[in-house]
GROMACS .gro file of C-alpha atoms in nm:
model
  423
    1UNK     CA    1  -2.216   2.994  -0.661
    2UNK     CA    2  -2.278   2.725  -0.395
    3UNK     CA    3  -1.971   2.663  -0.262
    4UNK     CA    4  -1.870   2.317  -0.056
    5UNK     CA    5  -1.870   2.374   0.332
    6UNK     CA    6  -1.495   2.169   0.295
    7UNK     CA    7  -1.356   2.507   0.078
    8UNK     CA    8  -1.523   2.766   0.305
    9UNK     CA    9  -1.398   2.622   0.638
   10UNK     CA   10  -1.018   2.586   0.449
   11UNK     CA   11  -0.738   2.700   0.765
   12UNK     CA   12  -0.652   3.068   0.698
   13UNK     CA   13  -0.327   3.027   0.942
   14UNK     CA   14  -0.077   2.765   1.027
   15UNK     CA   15  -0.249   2.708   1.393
   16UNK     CA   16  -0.591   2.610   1.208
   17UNK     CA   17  -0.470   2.317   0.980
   18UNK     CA   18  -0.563   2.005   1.150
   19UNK     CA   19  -0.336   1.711   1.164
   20UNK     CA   20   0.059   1.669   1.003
   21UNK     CA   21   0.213   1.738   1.346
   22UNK     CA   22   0.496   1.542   1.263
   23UNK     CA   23   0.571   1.837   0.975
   24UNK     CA   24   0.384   2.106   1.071
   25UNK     CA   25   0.386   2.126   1.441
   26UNK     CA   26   0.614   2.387   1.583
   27UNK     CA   27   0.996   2.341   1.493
   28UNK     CA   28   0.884   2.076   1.261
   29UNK     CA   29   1.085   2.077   0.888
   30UNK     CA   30   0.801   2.206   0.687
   31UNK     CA   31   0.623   2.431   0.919
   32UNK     CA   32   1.000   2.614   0.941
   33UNK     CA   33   1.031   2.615   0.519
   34UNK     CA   34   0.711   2.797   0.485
   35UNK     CA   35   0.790   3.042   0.784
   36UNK     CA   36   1.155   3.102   0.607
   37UNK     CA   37   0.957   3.235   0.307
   38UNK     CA   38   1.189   3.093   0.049
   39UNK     CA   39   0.981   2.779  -0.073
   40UNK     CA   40   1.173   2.521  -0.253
   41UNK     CA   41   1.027   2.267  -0.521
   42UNK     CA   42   0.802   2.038  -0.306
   43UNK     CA   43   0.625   1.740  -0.362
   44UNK     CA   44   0.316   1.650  -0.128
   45UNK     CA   45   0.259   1.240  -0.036
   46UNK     CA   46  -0.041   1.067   0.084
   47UNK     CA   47  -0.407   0.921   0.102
   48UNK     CA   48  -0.693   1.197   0.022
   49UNK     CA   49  -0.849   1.462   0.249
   50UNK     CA   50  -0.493   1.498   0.470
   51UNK     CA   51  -0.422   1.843   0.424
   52UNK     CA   52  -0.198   1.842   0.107
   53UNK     CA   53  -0.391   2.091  -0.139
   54UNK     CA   54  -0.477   2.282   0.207
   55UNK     CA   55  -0.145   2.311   0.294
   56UNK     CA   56  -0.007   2.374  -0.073
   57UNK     CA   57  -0.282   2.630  -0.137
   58UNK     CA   58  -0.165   2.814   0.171
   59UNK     CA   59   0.205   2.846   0.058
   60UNK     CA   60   0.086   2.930  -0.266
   61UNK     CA   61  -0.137   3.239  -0.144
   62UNK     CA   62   0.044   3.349   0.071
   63UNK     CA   63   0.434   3.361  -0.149
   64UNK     CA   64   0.558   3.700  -0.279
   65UNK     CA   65   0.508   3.543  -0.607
   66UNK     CA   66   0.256   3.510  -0.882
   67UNK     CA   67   0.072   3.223  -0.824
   68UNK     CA   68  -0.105   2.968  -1.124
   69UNK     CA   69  -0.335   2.660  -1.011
   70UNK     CA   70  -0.356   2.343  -1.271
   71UNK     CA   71  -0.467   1.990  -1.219
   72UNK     CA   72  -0.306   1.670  -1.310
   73UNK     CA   73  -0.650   1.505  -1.469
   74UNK     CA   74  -0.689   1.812  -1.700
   75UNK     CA   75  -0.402   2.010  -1.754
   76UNK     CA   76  -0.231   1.974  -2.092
   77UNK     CA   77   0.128   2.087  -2.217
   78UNK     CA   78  -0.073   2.375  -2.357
   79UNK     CA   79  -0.140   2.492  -2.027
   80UNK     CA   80   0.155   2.447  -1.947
   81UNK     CA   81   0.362   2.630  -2.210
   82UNK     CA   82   0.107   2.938  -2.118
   83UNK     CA   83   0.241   2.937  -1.774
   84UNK     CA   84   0.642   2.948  -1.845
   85UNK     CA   85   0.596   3.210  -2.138
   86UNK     CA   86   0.476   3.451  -1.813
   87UNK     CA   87   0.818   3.352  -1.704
   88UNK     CA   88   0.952   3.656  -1.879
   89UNK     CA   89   0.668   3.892  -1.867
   90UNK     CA   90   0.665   4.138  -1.575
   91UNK     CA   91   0.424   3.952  -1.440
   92UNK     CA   92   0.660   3.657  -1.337
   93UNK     CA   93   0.942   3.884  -1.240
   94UNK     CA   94   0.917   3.832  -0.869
   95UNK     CA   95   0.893   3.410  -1.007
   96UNK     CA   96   0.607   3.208  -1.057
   97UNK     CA   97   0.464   2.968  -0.848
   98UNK     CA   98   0.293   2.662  -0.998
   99UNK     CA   99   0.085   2.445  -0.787
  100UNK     CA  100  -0.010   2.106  -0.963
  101UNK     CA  101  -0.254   1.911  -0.762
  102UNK     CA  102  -0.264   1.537  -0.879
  103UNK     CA  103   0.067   1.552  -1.068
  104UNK     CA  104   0.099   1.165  -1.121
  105UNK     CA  105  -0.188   1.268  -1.430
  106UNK     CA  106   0.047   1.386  -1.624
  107UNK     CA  107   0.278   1.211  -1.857
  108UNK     CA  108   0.658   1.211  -1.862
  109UNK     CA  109   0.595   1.499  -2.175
  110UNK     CA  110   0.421   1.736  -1.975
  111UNK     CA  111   0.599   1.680  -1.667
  112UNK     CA  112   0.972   1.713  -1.856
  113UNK     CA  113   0.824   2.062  -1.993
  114UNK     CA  114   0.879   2.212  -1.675
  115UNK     CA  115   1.244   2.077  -1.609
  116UNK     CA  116   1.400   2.378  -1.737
  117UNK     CA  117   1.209   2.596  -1.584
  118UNK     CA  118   1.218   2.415  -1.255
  119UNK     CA  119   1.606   2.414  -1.296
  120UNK     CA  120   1.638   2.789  -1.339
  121UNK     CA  121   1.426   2.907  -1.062
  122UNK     CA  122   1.190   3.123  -1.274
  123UNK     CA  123   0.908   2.833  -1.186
  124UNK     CA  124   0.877   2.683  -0.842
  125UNK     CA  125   0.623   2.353  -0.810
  126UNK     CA  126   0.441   2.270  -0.566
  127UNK     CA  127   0.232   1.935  -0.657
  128UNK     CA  128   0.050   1.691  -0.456
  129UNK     CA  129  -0.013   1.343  -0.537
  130UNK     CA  130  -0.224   1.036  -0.373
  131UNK     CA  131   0.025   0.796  -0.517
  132UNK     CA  132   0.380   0.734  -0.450
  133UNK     CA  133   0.588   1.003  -0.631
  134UNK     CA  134   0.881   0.741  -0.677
  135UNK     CA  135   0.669   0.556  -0.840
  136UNK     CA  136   0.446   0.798  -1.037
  137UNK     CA  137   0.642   1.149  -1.114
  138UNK     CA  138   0.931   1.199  -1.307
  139UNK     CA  139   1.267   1.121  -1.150
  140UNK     CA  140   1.455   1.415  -1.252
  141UNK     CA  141   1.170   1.642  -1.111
  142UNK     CA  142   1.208   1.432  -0.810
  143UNK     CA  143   1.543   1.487  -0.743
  144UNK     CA  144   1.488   1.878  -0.777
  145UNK     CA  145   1.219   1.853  -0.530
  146UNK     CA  146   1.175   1.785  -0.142
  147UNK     CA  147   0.897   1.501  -0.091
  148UNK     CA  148   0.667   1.520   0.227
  149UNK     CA  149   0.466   1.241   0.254
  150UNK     CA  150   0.124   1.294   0.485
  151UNK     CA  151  -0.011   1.042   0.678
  152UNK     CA  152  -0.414   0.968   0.778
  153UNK     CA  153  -0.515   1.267   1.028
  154UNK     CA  154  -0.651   1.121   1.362
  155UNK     CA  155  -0.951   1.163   1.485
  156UNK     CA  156  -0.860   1.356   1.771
  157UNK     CA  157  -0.732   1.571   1.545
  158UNK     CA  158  -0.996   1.608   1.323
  159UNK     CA  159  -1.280   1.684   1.598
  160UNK     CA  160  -1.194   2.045   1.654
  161UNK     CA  161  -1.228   2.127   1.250
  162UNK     CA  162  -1.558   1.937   1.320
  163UNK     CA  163  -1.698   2.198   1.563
  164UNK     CA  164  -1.585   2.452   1.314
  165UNK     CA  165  -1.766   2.337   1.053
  166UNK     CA  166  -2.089   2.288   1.237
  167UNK     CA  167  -2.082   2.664   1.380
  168UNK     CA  168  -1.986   2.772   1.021
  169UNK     CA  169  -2.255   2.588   0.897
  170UNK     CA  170  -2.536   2.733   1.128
  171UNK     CA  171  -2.428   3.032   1.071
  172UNK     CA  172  -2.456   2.999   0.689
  173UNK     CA  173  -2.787   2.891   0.704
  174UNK     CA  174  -2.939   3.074   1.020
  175UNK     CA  175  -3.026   2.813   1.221
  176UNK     CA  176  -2.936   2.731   1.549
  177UNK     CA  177  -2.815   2.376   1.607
  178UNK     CA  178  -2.850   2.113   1.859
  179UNK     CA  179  -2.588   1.834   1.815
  180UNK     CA  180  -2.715   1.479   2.044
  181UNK     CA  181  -2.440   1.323   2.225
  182UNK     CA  182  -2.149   1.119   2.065
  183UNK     CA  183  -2.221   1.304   1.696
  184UNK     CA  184  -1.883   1.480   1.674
  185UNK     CA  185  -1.731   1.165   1.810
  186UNK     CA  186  -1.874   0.962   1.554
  187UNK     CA  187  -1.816   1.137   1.277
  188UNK     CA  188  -1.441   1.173   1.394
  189UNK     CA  189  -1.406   0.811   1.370
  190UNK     CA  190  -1.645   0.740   1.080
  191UNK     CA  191  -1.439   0.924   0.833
  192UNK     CA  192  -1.086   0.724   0.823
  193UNK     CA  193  -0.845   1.024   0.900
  194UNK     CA  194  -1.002   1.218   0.553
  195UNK     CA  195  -1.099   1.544   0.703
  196UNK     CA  196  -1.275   1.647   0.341
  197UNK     CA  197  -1.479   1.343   0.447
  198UNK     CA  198  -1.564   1.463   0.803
  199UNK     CA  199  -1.684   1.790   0.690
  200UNK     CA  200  -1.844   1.711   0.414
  201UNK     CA  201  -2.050   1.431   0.673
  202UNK     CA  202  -2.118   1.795   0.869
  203UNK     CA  203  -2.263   1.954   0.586
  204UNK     CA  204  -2.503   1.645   0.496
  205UNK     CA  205  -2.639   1.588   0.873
  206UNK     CA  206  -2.701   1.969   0.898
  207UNK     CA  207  -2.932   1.932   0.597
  208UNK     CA  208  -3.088   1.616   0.670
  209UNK     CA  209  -3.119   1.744   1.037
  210UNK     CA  210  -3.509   1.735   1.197
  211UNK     CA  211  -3.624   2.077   1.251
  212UNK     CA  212  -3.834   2.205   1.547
  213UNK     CA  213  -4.084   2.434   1.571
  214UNK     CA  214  -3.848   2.765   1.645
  215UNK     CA  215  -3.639   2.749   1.341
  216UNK     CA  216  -3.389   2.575   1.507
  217UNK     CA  217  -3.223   2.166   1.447
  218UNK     CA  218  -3.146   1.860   1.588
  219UNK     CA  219  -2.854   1.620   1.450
  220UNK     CA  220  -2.912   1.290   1.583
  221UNK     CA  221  -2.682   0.994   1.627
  222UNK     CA  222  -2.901   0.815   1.406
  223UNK     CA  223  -2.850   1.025   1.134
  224UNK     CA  224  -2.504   1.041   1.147
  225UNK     CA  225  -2.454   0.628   1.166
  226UNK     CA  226  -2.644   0.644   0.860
  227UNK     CA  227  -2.412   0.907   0.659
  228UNK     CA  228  -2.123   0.772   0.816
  229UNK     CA  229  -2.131   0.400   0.744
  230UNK     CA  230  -1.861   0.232   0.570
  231UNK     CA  231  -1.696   0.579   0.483
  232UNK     CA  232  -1.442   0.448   0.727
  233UNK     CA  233  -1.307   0.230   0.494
  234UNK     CA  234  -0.984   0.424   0.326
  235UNK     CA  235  -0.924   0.140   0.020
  236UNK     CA  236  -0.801   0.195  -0.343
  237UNK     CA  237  -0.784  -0.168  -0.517
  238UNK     CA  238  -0.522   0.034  -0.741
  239UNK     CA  239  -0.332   0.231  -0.479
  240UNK     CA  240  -0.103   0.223  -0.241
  241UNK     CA  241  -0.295   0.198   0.055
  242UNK     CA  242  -0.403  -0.180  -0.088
  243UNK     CA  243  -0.077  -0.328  -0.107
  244UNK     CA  244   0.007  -0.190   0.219
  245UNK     CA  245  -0.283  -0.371   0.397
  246UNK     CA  246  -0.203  -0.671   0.188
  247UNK     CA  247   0.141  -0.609   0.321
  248UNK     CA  248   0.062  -0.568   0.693
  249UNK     CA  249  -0.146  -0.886   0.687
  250UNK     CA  250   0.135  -1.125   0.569
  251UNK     CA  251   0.360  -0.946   0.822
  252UNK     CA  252   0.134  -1.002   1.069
  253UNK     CA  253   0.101  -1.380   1.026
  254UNK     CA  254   0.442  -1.400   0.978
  255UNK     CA  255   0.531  -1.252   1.286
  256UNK     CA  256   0.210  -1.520   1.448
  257UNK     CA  257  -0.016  -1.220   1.583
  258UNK     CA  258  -0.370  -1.334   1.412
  259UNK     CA  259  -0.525  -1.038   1.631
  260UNK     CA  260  -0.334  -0.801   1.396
  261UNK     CA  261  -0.368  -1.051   1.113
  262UNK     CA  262  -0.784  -1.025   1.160
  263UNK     CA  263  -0.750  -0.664   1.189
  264UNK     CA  264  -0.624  -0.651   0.846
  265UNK     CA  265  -0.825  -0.915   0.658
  266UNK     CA  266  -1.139  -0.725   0.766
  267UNK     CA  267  -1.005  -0.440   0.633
  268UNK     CA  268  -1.042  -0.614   0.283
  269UNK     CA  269  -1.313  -0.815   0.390
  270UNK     CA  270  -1.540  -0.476   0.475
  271UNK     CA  271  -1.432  -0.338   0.138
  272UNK     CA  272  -1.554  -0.670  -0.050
  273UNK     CA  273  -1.184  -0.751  -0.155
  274UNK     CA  274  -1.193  -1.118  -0.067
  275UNK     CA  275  -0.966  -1.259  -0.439
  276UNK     CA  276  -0.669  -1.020  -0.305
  277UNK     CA  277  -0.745  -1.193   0.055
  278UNK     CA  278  -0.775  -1.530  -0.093
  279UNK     CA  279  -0.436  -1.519  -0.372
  280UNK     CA  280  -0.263  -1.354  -0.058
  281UNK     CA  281  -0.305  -1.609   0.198
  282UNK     CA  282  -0.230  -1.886  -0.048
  283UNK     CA  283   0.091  -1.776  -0.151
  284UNK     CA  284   0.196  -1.732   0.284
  285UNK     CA  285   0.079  -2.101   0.369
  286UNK     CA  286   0.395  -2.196   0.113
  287UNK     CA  287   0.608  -1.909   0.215
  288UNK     CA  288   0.602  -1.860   0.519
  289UNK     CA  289   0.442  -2.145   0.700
  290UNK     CA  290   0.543  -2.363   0.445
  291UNK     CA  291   0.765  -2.716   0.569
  292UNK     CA  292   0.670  -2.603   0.932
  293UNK     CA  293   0.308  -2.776   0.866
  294UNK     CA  294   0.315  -2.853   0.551
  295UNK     CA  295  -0.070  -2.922   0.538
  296UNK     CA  296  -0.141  -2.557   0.609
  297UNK     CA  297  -0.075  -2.525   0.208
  298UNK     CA  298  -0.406  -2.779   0.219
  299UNK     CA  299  -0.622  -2.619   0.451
  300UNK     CA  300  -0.570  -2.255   0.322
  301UNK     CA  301  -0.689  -2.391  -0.021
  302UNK     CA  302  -0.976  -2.570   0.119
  303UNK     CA  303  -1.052  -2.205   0.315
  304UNK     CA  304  -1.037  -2.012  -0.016
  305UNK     CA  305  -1.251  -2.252  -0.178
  306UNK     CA  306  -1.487  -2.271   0.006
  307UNK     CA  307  -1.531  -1.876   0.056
  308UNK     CA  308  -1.509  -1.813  -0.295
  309UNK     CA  309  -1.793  -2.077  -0.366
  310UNK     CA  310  -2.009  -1.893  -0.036
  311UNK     CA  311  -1.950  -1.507  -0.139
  312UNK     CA  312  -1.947  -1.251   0.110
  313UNK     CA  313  -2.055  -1.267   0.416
  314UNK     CA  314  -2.041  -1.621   0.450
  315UNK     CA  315  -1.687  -1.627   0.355
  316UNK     CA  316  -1.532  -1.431   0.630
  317UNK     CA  317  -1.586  -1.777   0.803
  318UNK     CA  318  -1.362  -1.993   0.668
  319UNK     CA  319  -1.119  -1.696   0.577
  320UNK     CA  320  -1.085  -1.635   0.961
  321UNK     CA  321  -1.033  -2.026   0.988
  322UNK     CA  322  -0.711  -1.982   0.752
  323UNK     CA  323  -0.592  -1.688   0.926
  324UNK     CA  324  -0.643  -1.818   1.236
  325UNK     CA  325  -0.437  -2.130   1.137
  326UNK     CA  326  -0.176  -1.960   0.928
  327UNK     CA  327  -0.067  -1.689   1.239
  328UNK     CA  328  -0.057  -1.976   1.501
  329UNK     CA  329   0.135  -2.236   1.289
  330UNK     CA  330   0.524  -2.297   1.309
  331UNK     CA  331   0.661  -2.076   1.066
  332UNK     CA  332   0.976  -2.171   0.820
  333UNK     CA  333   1.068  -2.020   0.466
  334UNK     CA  334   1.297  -2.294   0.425
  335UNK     CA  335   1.149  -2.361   0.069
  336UNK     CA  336   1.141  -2.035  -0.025
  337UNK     CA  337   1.493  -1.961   0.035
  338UNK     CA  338   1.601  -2.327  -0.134
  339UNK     CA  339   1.433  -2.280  -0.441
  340UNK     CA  340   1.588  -1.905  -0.462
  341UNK     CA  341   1.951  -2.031  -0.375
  342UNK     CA  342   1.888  -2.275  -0.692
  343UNK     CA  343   1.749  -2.029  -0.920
  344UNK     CA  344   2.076  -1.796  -0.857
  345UNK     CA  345   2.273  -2.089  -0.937
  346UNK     CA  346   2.095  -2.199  -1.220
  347UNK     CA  347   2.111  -1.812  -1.362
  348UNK     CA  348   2.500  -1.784  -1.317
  349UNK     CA  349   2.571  -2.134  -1.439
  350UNK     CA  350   2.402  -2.239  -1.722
  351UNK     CA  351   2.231  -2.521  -1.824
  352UNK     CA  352   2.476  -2.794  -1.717
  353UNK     CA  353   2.496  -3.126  -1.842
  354UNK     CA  354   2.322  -3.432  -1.648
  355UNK     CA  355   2.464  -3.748  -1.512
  356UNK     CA  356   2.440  -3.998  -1.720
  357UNK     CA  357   2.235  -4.254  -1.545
  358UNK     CA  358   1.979  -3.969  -1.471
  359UNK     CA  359   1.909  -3.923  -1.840
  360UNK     CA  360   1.591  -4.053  -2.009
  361UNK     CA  361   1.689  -4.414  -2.145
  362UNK     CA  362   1.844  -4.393  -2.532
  363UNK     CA  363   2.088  -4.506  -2.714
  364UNK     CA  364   2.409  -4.402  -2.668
  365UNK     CA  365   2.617  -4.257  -2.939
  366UNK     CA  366   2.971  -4.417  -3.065
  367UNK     CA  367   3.133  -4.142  -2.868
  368UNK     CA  368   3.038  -4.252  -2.553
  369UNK     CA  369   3.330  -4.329  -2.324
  370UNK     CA  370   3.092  -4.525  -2.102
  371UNK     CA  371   2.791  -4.719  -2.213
  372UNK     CA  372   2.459  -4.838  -2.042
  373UNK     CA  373   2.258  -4.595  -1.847
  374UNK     CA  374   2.370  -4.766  -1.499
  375UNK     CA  375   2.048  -4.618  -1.292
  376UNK     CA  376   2.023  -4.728  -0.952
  377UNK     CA  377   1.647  -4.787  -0.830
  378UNK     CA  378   1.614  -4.641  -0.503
  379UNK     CA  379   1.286  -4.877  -0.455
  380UNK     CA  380   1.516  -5.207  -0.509
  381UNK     CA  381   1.702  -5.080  -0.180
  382UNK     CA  382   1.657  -5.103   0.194
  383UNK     CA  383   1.421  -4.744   0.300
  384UNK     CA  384   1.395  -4.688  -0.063
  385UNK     CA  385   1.736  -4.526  -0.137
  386UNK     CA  386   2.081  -4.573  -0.251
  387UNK     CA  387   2.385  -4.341  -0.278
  388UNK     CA  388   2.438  -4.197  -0.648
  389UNK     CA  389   2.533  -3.876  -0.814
  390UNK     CA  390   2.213  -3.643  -0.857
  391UNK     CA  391   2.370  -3.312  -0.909
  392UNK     CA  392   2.564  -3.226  -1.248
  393UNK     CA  393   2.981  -3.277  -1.164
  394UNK     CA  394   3.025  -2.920  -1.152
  395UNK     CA  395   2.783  -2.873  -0.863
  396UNK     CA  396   2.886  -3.177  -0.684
  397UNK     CA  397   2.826  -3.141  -0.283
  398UNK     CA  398   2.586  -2.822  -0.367
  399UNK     CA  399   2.364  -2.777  -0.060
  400UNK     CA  400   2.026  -2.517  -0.156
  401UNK     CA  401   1.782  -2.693   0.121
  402UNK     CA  402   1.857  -2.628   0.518
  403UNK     CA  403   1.623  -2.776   0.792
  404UNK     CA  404   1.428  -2.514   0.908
  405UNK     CA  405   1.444  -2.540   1.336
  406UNK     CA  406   1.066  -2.663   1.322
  407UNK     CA  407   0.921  -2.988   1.464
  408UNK     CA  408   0.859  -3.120   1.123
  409UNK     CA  409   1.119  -3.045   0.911
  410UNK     CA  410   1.358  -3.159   1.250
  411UNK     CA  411   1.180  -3.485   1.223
  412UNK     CA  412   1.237  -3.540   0.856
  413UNK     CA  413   1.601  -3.426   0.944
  414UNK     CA  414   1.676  -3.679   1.154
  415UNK     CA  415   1.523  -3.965   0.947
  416UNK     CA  416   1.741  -3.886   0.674
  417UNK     CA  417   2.012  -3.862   0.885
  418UNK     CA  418   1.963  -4.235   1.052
  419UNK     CA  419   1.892  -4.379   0.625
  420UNK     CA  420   2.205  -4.187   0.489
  421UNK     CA  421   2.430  -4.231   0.775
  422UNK     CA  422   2.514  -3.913   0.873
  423UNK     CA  423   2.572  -3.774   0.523
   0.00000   0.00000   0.00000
């Protein structure tokens, strides 16, 4: 069987597993559970080709216990069932360890079959998921678990289990190898922190390598720009890891650093995502630019038109023109927060009854203690206004709307202040 240069070169000790310092480096919490030999219920967190199946298959070989492998995207409560009736063979005296790779697969059914089992000991899980678990996996098998969440392995890091996999691949096939300059680099970076990635890039340059006249090859940077383009790009338009870019680009602008705000949009830019881009950066010229310049709400639009009529790669042009213009405006949520003070009024209250003279014009009925709308026109006034009740009489003197600190919304503040007299 041909198997994948990523399974051969898997760590076979603690030392070899690249990356997850901050959990597996010495005196770190997870590195000290598995060298305690009593392994709990764990759950492993993160983006693909981090370590978590290496890791979890490591534990798994290496417990006192008898060890069963399923996968989320197959496994069925069959399988399942088949595993916790070993529970009380001899087989499973020592306990059984489960490992479930891709657990957020399986449906609350399956993954409430192994509560009991979980509970009692006689079954300890160890699952990995690419999704967040609080999200995605049963909360009572959370709550009986530990959750470790892995993060994107540098490519620092990953550069050693590069040169592994090149001498294990030359060795393989018999071939001596001659790597140009910059190749291990390159691939380092190239691969987004997904070591799987990396080696599996090893694997393909070794094949597609030139060969010279004494058996031996030649992996050229050329080659490897060619295997290695775009595979930087870590993006799931259903995961995590797109909200959280999403996320770090409004918090970006927000906090006015369009360097960091650029960084981001290319992110989605390079992966084609422009309609998250676009609906994102319309709803933060209202929220939070918003009153500040209140024409940013105009230009963004006129942006996101225009690069949704242009397509990619015109459209990184005037999508670079709103996020330019968004991180360097005055910022104020000043809206936001208004309309959210009256919608928490409005949800405690009620529907309360109007003034009077604010009601569309009709008849009024022989109840009526007062008749006649008695509507003042603010346009029949000096600067168009006039003092009357607005608000119902229980909310009389109400305030939802502050002046944000902002050169415009200052502005307005004071010429409201100068018409109303100080009110």
């Amino acid at each position: 069987m041909n198997i994948p240069l990523a399974e051969k070169i898997r760590p076979k000790t603690l030392d070899e597993i690249v990356g997850q310092t901050h959990l597996m480096g010495e005196g770190k919490p997870l590195r000290r559970i598995i060298e305690s030999g009593t392994i709990p219920n764990l759950i492993f967190y993160g983006p693909s080709g981090v370590g978590k199946t290496t890791i979890a298959r490591f534990i798994a070989e290496n417990a006192n216990m008898t060890m069963y492998k399923l996968n989320g995207t197959s496994a069925s409560v069959a399988d399942i069932k088949n595993i916790i009736a070993e529970t009380e063979m001899l087989s499973g005296m020592n306990g059984i360890l489960l490992y479930l790779d891709e657990i957020q697969y399986l449906n609350k059914k399956q993954q409430q079959s192994l509560l009991e089992y979980i509970e009692n000991g006689s079954i300890t899980l160890i699952s990995s998921t690419t999704e967040n678990p609080y999200f995605y996996v049963y909360n009572a098998i959370i709550s009986r678990s530990t959750v470790f969440e892995f993060k994107p392995v540098t490519p620092q890091q990953i550069q050693p289990a590069i040169r592994r996999a090149f001498d294990l691949m030359a060795e393989d096939i018999g071939v001596s190898l001659t790597l140009e300059d910059g190749v291990i680099e390159h691939i380092a970076r190239g691969c987004g922190g997904d070591v799987r990635k990396s080696i599996n890039t090893v694997e393909l340059c070794v094949l597609s390598a030139e060969r010279d006249e004494e058996n031996g090859r030649t992996v050229k940077m050329e080659t490897v720009r060619q295997l290695t383009q775009r595979s930087n790009m870590r993006y799931d338009r259903e995961g995590d890891e797109h909200y959280d870019i999403l996320s770090a680009l409004q918090k970006s602008i927000r906090g006015s650093d369009e360097n960091a705000a650029l960084h981001y949009a290319a992110r989605l830019i390079e992966a084609g995502d422009i309609i998250s881009l676009c609906r994102r950066l319309l709803v933060i010229a209202s929220e939070d630019v918003g009153l500040a310049y209140p024409m940013a709400a105009v230009i963004t639009k006129a942006c996101v038109d225009s690069a949704l009529q242009l397509g990619l790669p015109e459209a990184r042009i005037p999508l670079a023109e709103a996020i330019i213009m968004l991180a360097t405006s005055p910022k104020s949520n000043s809206a936001e927060s208004a309309i959210d003070a009256a919608l928490a009024v409005v949800r405690s209250s009620g529907a309360l009854d109007f003034p009077r003279h604010l009601q569309n014009k009709h008849f009024d009925g022989a109840e009526a203690q007062v008749r006649g709308q008695h509507y003042l026109y603010p346009h029949d006034y000096p600067n168009h206004w006039v003092q009357q009740q607005y608000l119902p009489d229980a909310l009389i003197g109400q305030v939802y709307y502050h002046y944000g600190d902002n050169k415009s919304e200052q502005a307005a503040k004071a010429y409201w202040q100068k018409i109303k007299g100080g009110r």
